[in-house]
Amino acid sequence: MTDSAASSSPLDLPGWRHVYSGKVRDLYEPSADGEGMLVVASDRVSAFDHVLEPGITDKGALLTTLSLWWFDQLAGADGGRPIPNHLVPGATPPAAVAGRAMVVKKLDMQPIECVVRGYLTGSGWAEYQQSQTVCGIALPEGLTDGDRLPEPIYTPAYKAPMGEHDENITFEQSVGLVGAERATELRDLSLEIYARAAAIAEAKGLILADTKFEFGLDADGVMTLADEVLTSDSSRYWDAEAWRAGRTPKERMASFDKQIVRDWLAAHWDKQGTPPALPAEIVDRTAARYRELIGLLTG
Ligand code: ATP
Ligand code: MG
């Protein structure tokens, strides 16, 4: 493993020009005339909107493997109707980033993170304790951290420009951002994809507690699934057996996702200034759980 996967500096990739780096992914466009975009997933890990040190070994490749598997399921391998996605069929990323990159269509991205929650936890649980709502949606009383919701709910967030914090919004506010037709399309697609994915996960002994999608419009105006999809960065996955048997929230939420990192950081950092470096044990455990998730889902 070279250190390039975790580093923040863009790579020198023949035929491609670096145009943008998000917290986790680096984007490249063709250096000459050409279409499409190269999305390279690094080993960087972010929590509470901070990129942490060190990276998680092979995370970029693990996320890419998982995204590609889910894009294939949602393209119809699961027996459902094909959901349009941003992959350019047959296009191969440069050898230097093989395994952790995708060649995609450059889309007109919608400024909305399309979050679906089937279970109550995280920021949803925090809001529920204050107001018995999640993103303004009223919920039954008496729920606890990790409980299943009566039905999955769509809780969009405004995708803030780089460096700013994403902000939870109501469905009505999403209508204000993209119009009623697009907002409805984003909500319906998100709920459909969540339901299909949760059923697949359940058959493998996993709970898909919540997840976040991003969509963009292609050149023909078709709403297209983009970015990463249903990865352990963008989703919460729990062990279904542990959830059924567990009595405390901690016992119930045996996570195959970034929660390991969030929990460690929350216990060791007051969210002021630079976050502390992650201990090797947390890095290794996170990488192992990401790998385990892929085995369970795709094996
Ligand atoms: P930010 O962009 O605010 O840094 P982030 O940390 O989530 O957010 P990454 O996930 O690291 O960013 O980077 C991926 C970026 O690429 C996101 O801004 C995402 O919206 C964008 N993106 C993903 N797929 C496409 C696509 N097909 N066309 C255009 N942009 C895309
Ligand atoms: Mg992202």
Coordinates of C-alpha atoms and ligand atoms in Angstrom, one line a residue:
M1 CA 0.0 0.0 0.0
T2 CA 1.5 3.4 -0.9
D3 CA 0.7 6.4 1.2
S4 CA -0.9 8.1 -1.7
A5 CA -4.4 6.7 -0.9
A6 CA -4.5 8.5 2.4
S7 CA -2.7 11.7 1.3
S8 CA -4.7 14.8 0.5
S9 CA -2.5 15.8 -2.4
P10 CA -3.9 15.1 -5.9
L11 CA -2.2 12.4 -8.0
D12 CA -0.5 12.8 -11.3
L13 CA -2.8 10.7 -13.5
P14 CA -2.1 10.7 -17.2
G15 CA -5.1 12.0 -19.2
W16 CA -6.8 13.4 -16.1
R17 CA -6.6 16.8 -14.4
H18 CA -7.5 17.3 -10.7
V19 CA -10.4 19.7 -10.2
Y20 CA -11.7 19.2 -6.7
S21 CA -11.2 17.4 -3.4
G22 CA -14.0 16.7 -1.0
K23 CA -13.4 15.4 2.5
V24 CA -13.0 11.8 1.1
R25 CA -13.0 11.8 -2.7
D26 CA -10.8 13.6 -5.3
L27 CA -12.4 14.5 -8.6
Y28 CA -10.6 14.7 -11.9
E29 CA -11.7 15.7 -15.4
P30 CA -10.2 14.7 -18.7
S31 CA -7.1 16.9 -19.4
A32 CA -7.9 17.1 -23.1
D33 CA -11.4 17.1 -24.7
G34 CA -13.3 14.3 -23.3
E35 CA -16.4 13.5 -21.3
G36 CA -16.9 12.1 -17.9
M37 CA -15.2 12.5 -14.6
L38 CA -12.9 10.4 -12.4
V39 CA -13.9 10.0 -8.8
V40 CA -11.1 8.6 -6.6
A41 CA -11.9 7.5 -3.1
S42 CA -9.0 8.1 -0.7
D43 CA -8.5 6.5 2.7
R44 CA -9.4 9.7 4.4
V45 CA -12.0 9.5 7.1
S46 CA -14.1 12.3 8.3
A47 CA -16.3 12.7 11.4
F48 CA -18.2 15.7 12.7
D49 CA -17.1 17.5 9.5
H50 CA -13.4 17.1 10.2
V51 CA -10.9 15.0 8.2
L52 CA -9.1 12.9 10.8
E53 CA -5.6 11.4 10.9
P54 CA -4.5 8.8 10.1
G55 CA -6.6 7.4 7.2
I56 CA -8.2 4.0 7.4
T57 CA -6.1 1.5 5.5
D58 CA -7.7 0.5 2.2
K59 CA -11.0 2.4 3.0
G60 CA -11.1 4.0 -0.5
A61 CA -11.0 0.6 -2.2
L62 CA -13.5 -0.9 0.3
L63 CA -16.0 2.0 -0.3
T64 CA -15.6 1.7 -4.0
T65 CA -16.2 -2.0 -4.0
L66 CA -19.3 -1.6 -2.0
S67 CA -20.6 1.3 -4.1
L68 CA -20.1 -0.7 -7.3
W69 CA -21.9 -3.7 -5.9
W70 CA -24.9 -1.6 -4.8
F71 CA -25.0 0.3 -8.1
D72 CA -25.2 -3.2 -9.8
Q73 CA -28.0 -4.4 -7.4
L74 CA -30.0 -1.2 -8.0
A75 CA -29.5 -1.4 -11.8
G76 CA -31.7 -4.5 -11.6
A77 CA -29.5 -7.3 -10.3
D78 CA -31.9 -7.5 -7.3
G79 CA -34.9 -8.0 -9.6
G80 CA -36.2 -4.4 -9.1
R81 CA -36.5 -1.7 -11.8
P82 CA -33.2 -0.2 -13.0
I83 CA -32.3 3.0 -11.1
P84 CA -30.1 5.2 -13.4
N85 CA -26.6 5.7 -12.0
H86 CA -23.6 7.8 -12.8
L87 CA -21.2 5.0 -13.9
V88 CA -19.9 5.2 -17.5
P89 CA -20.3 1.6 -18.7
G90 CA -17.0 -0.1 -19.8
A91 CA -14.8 2.9 -18.8
T92 CA -11.7 1.8 -16.8
P93 CA -9.9 4.1 -14.3
P94 CA -6.1 4.6 -14.6
A95 CA -4.1 1.6 -13.2
A96 CA -2.6 3.8 -10.4
V97 CA -6.0 4.1 -8.8
A98 CA -7.5 0.8 -9.8
G99 CA -9.9 -0.5 -7.3
R100 CA -10.7 2.8 -5.7
A101 CA -11.9 4.9 -8.6
M102 CA -14.9 5.1 -10.8
V103 CA -15.3 6.8 -14.2
V104 CA -18.7 8.6 -14.0
K105 CA -20.9 11.0 -15.9
K106 CA -20.5 14.6 -14.7
L107 CA -23.9 15.5 -13.4
D108 CA -25.6 18.7 -12.4
M109 CA -25.7 17.8 -8.7
Q110 CA -28.8 18.6 -6.7
P111 CA -27.9 20.6 -3.6
I112 CA -29.7 18.1 -1.3
E113 CA -28.4 15.2 0.7
C114 CA -31.2 12.7 0.5
V115 CA -31.3 11.0 3.9
V116 CA -33.6 8.1 4.7
R117 CA -34.0 6.7 8.3
G118 CA -35.6 3.4 9.1
Y119 CA -34.3 3.6 12.7
L120 CA -33.9 6.3 15.3
T121 CA -30.4 7.3 16.3
G122 CA -27.6 9.9 15.9
S123 CA -28.9 13.4 15.2
G124 CA -32.4 12.1 14.7
W125 CA -32.4 10.7 18.3
A126 CA -31.0 14.0 19.6
E127 CA -33.8 16.0 17.9
Y128 CA -36.5 13.4 19.0
Q129 CA -35.5 13.9 22.7
Q130 CA -36.0 17.6 22.3
S131 CA -39.3 17.7 20.4
Q132 CA -40.5 14.2 19.5
T133 CA -39.7 15.0 15.9
V134 CA -37.0 14.2 13.4
C135 CA -36.4 17.0 10.8
G136 CA -39.9 18.3 11.8
I137 CA -41.6 14.9 11.2
A138 CA -43.7 14.0 14.2
L139 CA -43.1 10.6 15.7
P140 CA -44.8 8.4 18.3
E141 CA -43.8 8.9 21.9
G142 CA -41.8 6.5 24.0
L143 CA -39.1 5.6 21.4
T144 CA -35.5 5.0 22.5
D145 CA -32.1 5.2 20.8
G146 CA -31.9 2.5 18.1
D147 CA -35.6 1.8 17.8
R148 CA -37.2 1.0 14.5
L149 CA -39.4 3.7 13.2
P150 CA -43.1 2.9 12.3
E151 CA -42.0 3.5 8.7
P152 CA -38.9 4.8 7.0
I153 CA -38.8 8.6 6.8
Y154 CA -37.1 11.0 4.3
T155 CA -35.2 13.7 6.1
P156 CA -33.3 15.8 3.5
A157 CA -30.3 18.1 4.3
Y158 CA -29.1 21.1 2.4
K159 CA -25.7 20.3 0.9
A160 CA -23.8 23.3 2.0
P161 CA -20.9 24.7 -0.1
M162 CA -17.5 23.3 0.7
G163 CA -16.3 24.1 4.3
E164 CA -19.8 24.8 5.6
H165 CA -22.0 22.4 7.6
D166 CA -24.8 20.6 6.0
E167 CA -28.1 21.6 7.5
N168 CA -31.3 19.5 8.1
I169 CA -34.2 20.9 6.2
T170 CA -37.9 20.1 5.9
F171 CA -39.4 18.6 2.7
E172 CA -41.1 22.0 2.1
Q173 CA -37.6 23.7 2.2
S174 CA -36.3 21.1 -0.3
V175 CA -39.2 22.2 -2.6
G176 CA -38.0 25.8 -2.2
L177 CA -34.5 24.7 -3.4
V178 CA -35.3 22.5 -6.4
G179 CA -39.0 22.9 -7.1
A180 CA -41.9 20.6 -6.2
E181 CA -41.4 18.1 -9.0
R182 CA -37.7 17.5 -8.4
A183 CA -38.1 17.4 -4.6
T184 CA -40.9 14.8 -4.9
E185 CA -38.8 12.8 -7.3
L186 CA -35.8 12.9 -4.9
R187 CA -37.9 11.8 -2.0
D188 CA -39.7 9.0 -3.8
L189 CA -36.5 7.6 -5.3
S190 CA -34.7 7.8 -2.0
L191 CA -37.5 5.9 -0.2
E192 CA -37.6 3.3 -3.0
I193 CA -33.9 2.7 -2.9
Y194 CA -33.8 2.5 0.9
A195 CA -36.6 -0.1 0.9
R196 CA -34.9 -2.3 -1.7
A197 CA -31.5 -2.0 0.0
A198 CA -32.9 -2.6 3.5
A199 CA -34.5 -5.8 2.2
I200 CA -31.2 -7.0 0.7
A201 CA -29.4 -6.2 3.9
E202 CA -32.0 -8.0 6.0
A203 CA -31.6 -11.1 4.0
K204 CA -27.9 -11.1 4.9
G205 CA -28.5 -10.6 8.7
L206 CA -27.9 -6.8 8.6
I207 CA -30.0 -3.8 9.5
L208 CA -29.7 -0.8 7.2
A209 CA -30.5 1.8 9.9
D210 CA -30.2 4.9 7.8
T211 CA -28.4 6.1 4.7
K212 CA -27.7 9.2 2.5
F213 CA -28.0 9.5 -1.3
E214 CA -26.9 12.2 -3.7
F215 CA -28.5 12.7 -7.1
G216 CA -27.7 14.8 -10.1
L217 CA -29.3 15.5 -13.5
D218 CA -27.6 14.0 -16.6
A219 CA -27.4 15.7 -20.0
D220 CA -30.9 14.5 -20.8
G221 CA -32.4 15.8 -17.5
V222 CA -32.7 12.3 -16.0
M223 CA -32.4 12.1 -12.2
T224 CA -29.3 9.9 -11.6
L225 CA -27.9 8.3 -8.5
A226 CA -24.4 9.6 -8.0
D227 CA -21.5 9.8 -5.5
E228 CA -21.0 6.7 -3.3
V229 CA -24.0 4.6 -2.5
L230 CA -25.0 2.6 0.6
T231 CA -21.4 2.5 1.9
S232 CA -20.3 2.2 5.5
D233 CA -19.4 5.9 5.3
S234 CA -22.8 7.0 4.1
S235 CA -24.9 4.5 6.0
R236 CA -25.4 2.9 9.4
Y237 CA -25.4 -0.9 9.3
W238 CA -26.1 -3.0 12.4
D239 CA -25.9 -6.7 13.1
A240 CA -29.6 -7.8 13.1
E241 CA -29.1 -10.5 15.6
A242 CA -27.3 -8.2 18.1
W243 CA -30.1 -5.7 17.6
R244 CA -32.8 -8.3 18.4
A245 CA -30.9 -9.7 21.5
G246 CA -29.4 -6.4 22.9
R247 CA -30.9 -4.7 25.9
T248 CA -28.9 -1.4 25.8
P249 CA -28.5 0.9 22.8
K250 CA -24.8 0.0 22.8
E251 CA -25.5 -3.7 22.6
R252 CA -28.2 -3.3 20.0
M253 CA -26.1 -1.1 17.6
A254 CA -23.2 -3.4 16.7
S255 CA -22.0 -1.2 13.9
F256 CA -20.3 -2.0 10.6
D257 CA -19.7 1.6 9.8
K258 CA -18.1 4.9 10.9
Q259 CA -19.8 4.9 14.2
I260 CA -16.7 3.3 15.7
V261 CA -14.8 6.4 14.8
R262 CA -17.5 8.8 15.9
D263 CA -17.9 7.1 19.3
W264 CA -14.1 7.2 20.0
L265 CA -13.9 10.8 18.9
A266 CA -16.9 11.9 20.9
A267 CA -15.3 10.4 24.0
H268 CA -11.9 11.9 23.4
W269 CA -12.5 15.3 22.0
D270 CA -14.6 18.4 23.0
K271 CA -15.2 19.4 19.3
Q272 CA -12.9 22.4 19.8
G273 CA -9.8 22.9 17.6
T274 CA -8.0 20.1 15.9
P275 CA -9.3 16.6 16.6
P276 CA -6.8 14.1 18.1
A277 CA -5.1 11.4 16.0
L278 CA -7.0 8.1 15.9
P279 CA -5.3 5.2 17.8
A280 CA -4.1 2.3 15.6
E281 CA -6.6 0.0 17.4
I282 CA -9.6 2.2 16.2
V283 CA -8.2 2.4 12.7
D284 CA -7.7 -1.4 12.5
R285 CA -11.1 -2.2 14.0
T286 CA -12.9 0.2 11.6
A287 CA -11.1 -1.3 8.6
A288 CA -11.9 -4.8 9.8
R289 CA -15.6 -4.0 10.2
Y290 CA -15.8 -2.3 6.7
R291 CA -14.2 -5.5 5.3
E292 CA -16.6 -7.7 7.2
L293 CA -19.6 -5.8 5.9
I294 CA -18.5 -6.4 2.3
G295 CA -18.1 -10.1 3.1
L296 CA -21.6 -10.3 4.6
L297 CA -23.4 -8.4 1.9
T298 CA -21.6 -9.7 -1.2
G299 CA -20.5 -13.1 0.0
Ligands
ATP1 P1 -17.9 18.4 -0.1 O1 -18.1 18.3 -1.5 O2 -18.8 19.4 0.6 O3 -16.5 18.4 0.3 P2 -18.0 15.7 0.7 O4 -17.0 15.8 1.8 O5 -19.1 14.7 1.0 O6 -18.6 17.1 0.5 P3 -16.7 13.9 -1.1 O7 -17.7 12.9 -0.9 O8 -15.3 13.7 -0.6 O9 -17.3 15.3 -0.6 O10 -16.5 14.3 -2.6 C1 -17.3 13.9 -3.6 C2 -17.9 15.1 -4.3 O11 -18.2 14.7 -5.7 C3 -19.2 15.6 -3.7 O12 -19.2 17.0 -3.7 C4 -20.3 15.0 -4.7 O13 -21.4 15.8 -4.6 C5 -19.6 15.1 -6.0 N1 -20.0 14.1 -7.0 C6 -20.3 12.8 -6.8 N2 -20.7 12.2 -8.0 C7 -20.7 13.2 -8.9 C8 -21.1 13.3 -10.3 N3 -21.4 12.2 -11.0 N4 -21.0 14.5 -11.0 C9 -20.6 15.6 -10.3 N5 -20.3 15.6 -9.0 C10 -20.3 14.5 -8.3
MG2 MG -19.6 12.9 0.2

